[in-house]
CSV table of C-alpha atoms in Angstrom, one decimal:
chain,number,residue,atom,x,y,z
A,1,UNK,CA,13.3,-24.4,12.9
A,2,UNK,CA,16.2,-22.2,14.0
A,3,UNK,CA,15.4,-18.5,13.4
A,4,UNK,CA,17.3,-17.0,10.5
A,5,UNK,CA,20.1,-14.6,11.6
A,6,UNK,CA,21.0,-11.8,9.2
A,7,UNK,CA,23.7,-9.2,9.5
A,8,UNK,CA,22.6,-5.6,10.1
A,9,UNK,CA,23.2,-4.6,6.5
A,10,UNK,CA,20.7,-7.1,5.3
A,11,UNK,CA,18.2,-6.1,7.9
A,12,UNK,CA,18.7,-2.5,6.7
A,13,UNK,CA,17.8,-3.6,3.2
A,14,UNK,CA,14.6,-5.3,4.4
A,15,UNK,CA,13.6,-2.3,6.4
A,16,UNK,CA,14.0,0.0,3.4
A,17,UNK,CA,12.0,-2.3,1.2
A,18,UNK,CA,9.3,-2.6,3.9
A,19,UNK,CA,9.1,1.2,3.9
A,20,UNK,CA,9.1,1.9,0.2
A,21,UNK,CA,7.6,-1.4,-1.3
A,22,UNK,CA,9.8,-1.2,-4.4
A,23,UNK,CA,13.4,0.0,-4.8
A,24,UNK,CA,16.4,-0.4,-7.1
A,25,UNK,CA,19.9,-1.2,-5.9
A,26,UNK,CA,20.9,2.4,-6.6
A,27,UNK,CA,18.0,3.7,-4.5
A,28,UNK,CA,18.9,1.4,-1.7
A,29,UNK,CA,22.5,2.8,-1.7
A,30,UNK,CA,21.1,6.3,-1.4
A,31,UNK,CA,19.1,5.2,1.6
A,32,UNK,CA,22.2,4.0,3.4
A,33,UNK,CA,23.0,1.5,6.1
A,34,UNK,CA,24.0,-1.4,3.9
A,35,UNK,CA,26.3,-1.0,0.9
A,36,UNK,CA,28.1,2.0,-0.6
A,37,UNK,CA,27.9,1.1,-4.4
A,38,UNK,CA,25.1,-0.3,-6.6
A,39,UNK,CA,27.4,-3.2,-7.5
A,40,UNK,CA,28.0,-4.3,-3.9
A,41,UNK,CA,24.3,-3.7,-3.2
A,42,UNK,CA,23.3,-5.9,-6.1
A,43,UNK,CA,25.5,-8.7,-4.7
A,44,UNK,CA,23.8,-8.5,-1.4
A,45,UNK,CA,20.3,-8.5,-3.0
A,46,UNK,CA,21.3,-11.5,-5.1
A,47,UNK,CA,22.0,-13.4,-1.9
A,48,UNK,CA,18.8,-12.3,-0.2
A,49,UNK,CA,16.9,-13.4,-3.2
A,50,UNK,CA,18.4,-16.7,-4.2
A,51,UNK,CA,19.8,-18.0,-1.0
A,52,UNK,CA,17.6,-16.5,1.7
A,53,UNK,CA,14.5,-15.9,-0.4
A,54,UNK,CA,13.7,-12.9,1.5
A,55,UNK,CA,13.3,-10.5,-1.5
A,56,UNK,CA,11.9,-10.9,-5.0
A,57,UNK,CA,12.8,-8.9,-8.1
A,58,UNK,CA,11.3,-7.7,-11.3
A,59,UNK,CA,13.6,-7.6,-14.4
A,60,UNK,CA,13.0,-5.4,-17.4
A,61,UNK,CA,15.7,-6.2,-19.9
A,62,UNK,CA,17.1,-3.6,-22.3
A,63,UNK,CA,15.4,-0.4,-23.2
A,64,UNK,CA,15.9,0.8,-26.8
A,65,UNK,CA,17.4,4.2,-25.8
A,66,UNK,CA,18.2,3.8,-22.1
A,67,UNK,CA,20.0,0.5,-22.3
A,68,UNK,CA,19.8,-2.1,-19.5
A,69,UNK,CA,17.2,-1.1,-17.0
A,70,UNK,CA,17.7,-1.6,-13.3
A,71,UNK,CA,16.0,-4.5,-11.5
A,72,UNK,CA,13.3,-3.5,-9.0
A,73,UNK,CA,13.3,-5.3,-5.7
A,74,UNK,CA,10.6,-6.0,-3.1
A,75,UNK,CA,10.1,-8.0,0.1
A,76,UNK,CA,8.8,-11.6,-0.3
A,77,UNK,CA,6.2,-12.9,2.1
A,78,UNK,CA,9.0,-14.6,4.0
A,79,UNK,CA,11.1,-11.4,4.1
A,80,UNK,CA,8.0,-9.4,5.4
A,81,UNK,CA,7.5,-11.9,8.2
A,82,UNK,CA,11.2,-11.8,9.2
A,83,UNK,CA,11.2,-8.0,9.2
A,84,UNK,CA,8.0,-8.0,11.3
A,85,UNK,CA,9.7,-10.3,13.8
A,86,UNK,CA,13.1,-8.5,13.9
A,87,UNK,CA,11.8,-4.9,13.9
A,88,UNK,CA,8.7,-5.2,16.0
A,89,UNK,CA,6.8,-3.2,13.3
A,90,UNK,CA,3.1,-4.1,13.0
A,91,UNK,CA,2.4,-6.2,9.9
A,92,UNK,CA,0.2,-3.4,8.4
A,93,UNK,CA,3.2,-1.0,8.4
A,94,UNK,CA,5.3,-3.3,6.2
A,95,UNK,CA,4.8,-2.8,2.5
A,96,UNK,CA,5.2,-5.6,0.0
A,97,UNK,CA,3.3,-6.8,-3.1
A,98,UNK,CA,0.7,-9.4,-2.0
A,99,UNK,CA,0.5,-11.1,-5.4
A,100,UNK,CA,2.7,-11.7,-8.4
A,101,UNK,CA,0.3,-9.6,-10.5
A,102,UNK,CA,1.8,-6.4,-9.1
A,103,UNK,CA,3.9,-5.2,-12.0
A,104,UNK,CA,5.9,-2.1,-12.9
A,105,UNK,CA,6.5,-2.3,-16.7
A,106,UNK,CA,3.9,0.1,-18.0
A,107,UNK,CA,5.3,3.2,-16.2
A,108,UNK,CA,8.8,2.1,-15.1
A,109,UNK,CA,10.4,5.6,-15.3
A,110,UNK,CA,7.5,7.4,-13.8
A,111,UNK,CA,7.4,5.1,-10.7
A,112,UNK,CA,11.2,5.4,-10.2
A,113,UNK,CA,10.9,9.2,-10.4
A,114,UNK,CA,8.1,9.0,-7.8
A,115,UNK,CA,10.2,6.9,-5.5
A,116,UNK,CA,13.2,9.1,-6.0
A,117,UNK,CA,11.2,12.1,-5.0
A,118,UNK,CA,9.9,10.3,-1.9
A,119,UNK,CA,13.5,9.4,-0.9
A,120,UNK,CA,14.8,12.9,-1.4
A,121,UNK,CA,11.8,14.5,0.4
A,122,UNK,CA,12.1,12.3,3.5
A,123,UNK,CA,15.9,13.0,3.6
A,124,UNK,CA,15.2,16.7,3.5
A,125,UNK,CA,12.9,16.4,6.4
A,126,UNK,CA,15.3,14.3,8.4
A,127,UNK,CA,18.0,16.8,7.7
A,128,UNK,CA,15.9,19.5,9.3
A,129,UNK,CA,14.6,17.4,12.2
A,130,UNK,CA,11.1,17.3,10.8
A,131,UNK,CA,8.7,14.4,10.6
A,132,UNK,CA,7.0,12.8,7.7
A,133,UNK,CA,3.7,11.5,9.0
A,134,UNK,CA,2.4,9.9,5.8
A,135,UNK,CA,3.5,9.4,2.2
A,136,UNK,CA,1.4,7.5,-0.2
A,137,UNK,CA,2.0,6.8,-4.0
A,138,UNK,CA,-0.5,6.1,-6.8
A,139,UNK,CA,0.7,2.5,-6.9
A,140,UNK,CA,0.0,1.8,-3.2
A,141,UNK,CA,-3.1,-0.4,-3.1
A,142,UNK,CA,-5.9,0.5,-0.6
A,143,UNK,CA,-7.1,-3.1,-0.7
A,144,UNK,CA,-6.6,-6.6,-2.0
A,145,UNK,CA,-6.9,-6.7,-5.8
A,146,UNK,CA,-7.8,-10.4,-5.6
A,147,UNK,CA,-10.9,-9.5,-3.6
A,148,UNK,CA,-12.2,-6.8,-6.0
A,149,UNK,CA,-14.2,-7.2,-9.2
A,150,UNK,CA,-11.8,-7.0,-12.2
A,151,UNK,CA,-8.8,-7.6,-10.0
A,152,UNK,CA,-8.1,-3.9,-9.6
A,153,UNK,CA,-7.9,-2.5,-6.0
A,154,UNK,CA,-8.4,1.2,-5.2
A,155,UNK,CA,-5.2,3.1,-4.4
A,156,UNK,CA,-4.3,5.1,-1.4
A,157,UNK,CA,-4.0,8.4,-3.3
A,158,UNK,CA,-7.6,8.1,-4.8
A,159,UNK,CA,-9.6,11.0,-3.5
A,160,UNK,CA,-13.4,11.1,-3.9
A,161,UNK,CA,-15.0,14.2,-5.3
A,162,UNK,CA,-18.6,15.3,-6.0
A,163,UNK,CA,-20.8,13.4,-8.4
A,164,UNK,CA,-18.9,10.1,-8.0
A,165,UNK,CA,-15.7,11.5,-9.6
A,166,UNK,CA,-12.2,10.9,-8.2
A,167,UNK,CA,-8.8,12.5,-8.5
A,168,UNK,CA,-5.6,10.3,-8.2
A,169,UNK,CA,-2.4,12.3,-7.7
A,170,UNK,CA,0.9,10.6,-8.1
A,171,UNK,CA,1.6,11.1,-4.4
A,172,UNK,CA,0.3,12.7,-1.2
A,173,UNK,CA,2.2,13.5,2.0
A,174,UNK,CA,1.5,15.0,5.4
A,175,UNK,CA,4.5,16.4,7.3
A,176,UNK,CA,5.2,18.5,10.4
A,177,UNK,CA,7.9,21.2,10.6
A,178,UNK,CA,7.8,21.6,14.4
A,179,UNK,CA,5.3,24.3,14.2
A,180,UNK,CA,2.4,22.8,12.3
A,181,UNK,CA,1.4,20.1,9.9
A,182,UNK,CA,1.3,20.5,6.1
A,183,UNK,CA,-0.5,18.4,3.4
A,184,UNK,CA,0.4,18.3,-0.2
A,185,UNK,CA,-0.3,16.4,-3.4
A,186,UNK,CA,2.4,15.7,-5.9
A,187,UNK,CA,2.2,15.3,-9.7
A,188,UNK,CA,5.3,14.1,-11.6
A,189,UNK,CA,5.3,14.8,-15.3
A,190,UNK,CA,7.4,12.8,-17.8
A,191,UNK,CA,7.7,13.9,-21.4
A,192,UNK,CA,6.8,17.2,-23.1
A,193,UNK,CA,3.0,17.3,-23.2
A,194,UNK,CA,2.5,20.7,-21.6
A,195,UNK,CA,-1.1,21.1,-22.6
A,196,UNK,CA,-2.1,17.8,-21.0
A,197,UNK,CA,-0.3,18.8,-17.7
A,198,UNK,CA,-1.8,22.3,-17.7
A,199,UNK,CA,-5.3,20.8,-18.0
A,200,UNK,CA,-4.4,18.3,-15.2
A,201,UNK,CA,-3.4,21.1,-12.9
A,202,UNK,CA,-6.6,23.1,-13.7
A,203,UNK,CA,-8.5,20.1,-12.4
A,204,UNK,CA,-6.5,20.5,-9.2
A,205,UNK,CA,-7.6,24.1,-8.9
A,206,UNK,CA,-11.2,23.0,-8.9
A,207,UNK,CA,-10.3,20.4,-6.2
A,208,UNK,CA,-8.6,23.1,-4.1
A,209,UNK,CA,-11.8,25.2,-4.1
A,210,UNK,CA,-13.9,22.3,-2.9
A,211,UNK,CA,-11.9,21.3,0.2
A,212,UNK,CA,-12.3,17.6,-0.7
A,213,UNK,CA,-8.7,16.7,-0.1
A,214,UNK,CA,-8.5,18.0,3.4
A,215,UNK,CA,-11.9,16.4,4.2
A,216,UNK,CA,-10.8,13.0,2.8
A,217,UNK,CA,-7.5,13.0,4.8
A,218,UNK,CA,-9.1,14.5,7.9
A,219,UNK,CA,-6.9,17.6,7.7
A,220,UNK,CA,-8.0,20.9,9.2
A,221,UNK,CA,-6.0,23.1,6.8
A,222,UNK,CA,-5.8,23.6,3.1
A,223,UNK,CA,-3.3,21.7,0.9
A,224,UNK,CA,-0.9,22.6,-2.0
A,225,UNK,CA,0.4,20.8,-5.1
A,226,UNK,CA,4.0,20.0,-5.8
A,227,UNK,CA,4.6,19.7,-9.5
A,228,UNK,CA,7.9,18.0,-10.8
A,229,UNK,CA,8.9,17.8,-14.4
A,230,UNK,CA,11.3,15.7,-16.4
A,231,UNK,CA,11.5,18.5,-19.0
A,232,UNK,CA,12.3,22.0,-17.9
A,233,UNK,CA,10.9,23.5,-21.1
A,234,UNK,CA,7.6,21.6,-20.4
A,235,UNK,CA,7.5,23.0,-16.9
A,236,UNK,CA,8.1,26.6,-18.2
A,237,UNK,CA,5.3,26.2,-20.7
A,238,UNK,CA,2.9,24.9,-18.2
A,239,UNK,CA,3.7,27.8,-15.8
A,240,UNK,CA,3.1,30.3,-18.6
A,241,UNK,CA,-0.3,28.7,-19.5
A,242,UNK,CA,-1.5,28.9,-15.9
A,243,UNK,CA,-0.1,32.4,-15.4
A,244,UNK,CA,-1.8,33.7,-18.5
A,245,UNK,CA,-5.1,32.0,-17.8
A,246,UNK,CA,-7.7,34.8,-16.9
A,247,UNK,CA,-10.0,32.2,-15.4
A,248,UNK,CA,-7.6,31.2,-12.6
A,249,UNK,CA,-7.8,33.4,-9.4
A,250,UNK,CA,-4.6,34.9,-8.1
A,251,UNK,CA,-5.2,33.4,-4.7
A,252,UNK,CA,-4.4,29.9,-6.1
A,253,UNK,CA,-0.8,31.0,-7.1
A,254,UNK,CA,0.9,29.9,-3.9
A,255,UNK,CA,-0.8,26.6,-3.9
A,256,UNK,CA,1.3,25.3,-6.8
A,257,UNK,CA,5.1,24.8,-6.6
A,258,UNK,CA,7.1,23.9,-9.7
A,259,UNK,CA,10.5,22.3,-9.9
A,260,UNK,CA,12.5,20.1,-12.4
A,261,UNK,CA,13.2,16.5,-11.3
A,262,UNK,CA,16.6,16.5,-9.6
A,263,UNK,CA,18.9,14.0,-8.0
A,264,UNK,CA,18.1,15.4,-4.6
A,265,UNK,CA,15.3,17.5,-3.1
A,266,UNK,CA,15.0,20.9,-4.9
A,267,UNK,CA,16.1,23.7,-2.7
A,268,UNK,CA,14.3,26.2,-4.8
A,269,UNK,CA,10.7,26.0,-6.1
A,270,UNK,CA,8.8,28.3,-8.5
A,271,UNK,CA,5.4,29.7,-8.5
A,272,UNK,CA,3.7,29.9,-11.9
A,273,UNK,CA,4.7,33.6,-12.3
A,274,UNK,CA,8.4,32.7,-11.8
A,275,UNK,CA,8.7,33.8,-8.3
A,276,UNK,CA,11.1,31.5,-6.4
A,277,UNK,CA,10.6,30.3,-3.0
A,278,UNK,CA,11.4,27.3,-0.7
A,279,UNK,CA,9.0,24.4,-0.1
A,280,UNK,CA,6.2,25.4,2.3
A,281,UNK,CA,7.3,25.0,5.9
A,282,UNK,CA,11.0,24.0,5.1
């Protein structure tokens, strides 16, 4: 059979999907290289889905307050094979859902916020000439769900702790700023439950003291936690709770950075005492 020949714009879409696993049309526009508007990107995706069968999509219908939700796109098995052939990337470097059971409905907005942060963070690194060496999300499987009991595969951000416990941050990343590498975990908070988030971050403090994260990822330095919030008032409440907690050592303060979710990568971050600073190493 004659190999399928695609324009560069279509190959750019496949490449982005292979890097991020799931993306909306608007996110693909922000990544560049294909189309300049979500409408024109949707037209290209429609062709790649229905005619070429190189991508699949998940549709979500209408949300009661947000209206029509964006479709989420991913590589099909055929699209992943074509990308491997055209790009020269190894198969294991190309991300796509291996079964139709990989769904998005339960935490649609949270996953999109996680993807938005990843896109913005990588763009910030590229703009400075720095390298992102690794970026995993809580919905990246570490194995084949079909091969595990109960059909649930472990995820790449699952970090083993003492006594058989684990912690699963929303994301983790390793990057290099030209001088040294950095490792961070990310927690992205939707809604206004400040008490729940504060307790979640207290668990991170215990993990920081154990060194389990650096050990798990083979990293010879400590890590920090990036905390992003949909609600600014929730963020401020969490910061106050941690700042006023007498059981938290002062030396942990610089290991937590706080910022509201933004359209791009936040240029300013806050420590829990309100001191503003830039992201570590940037």
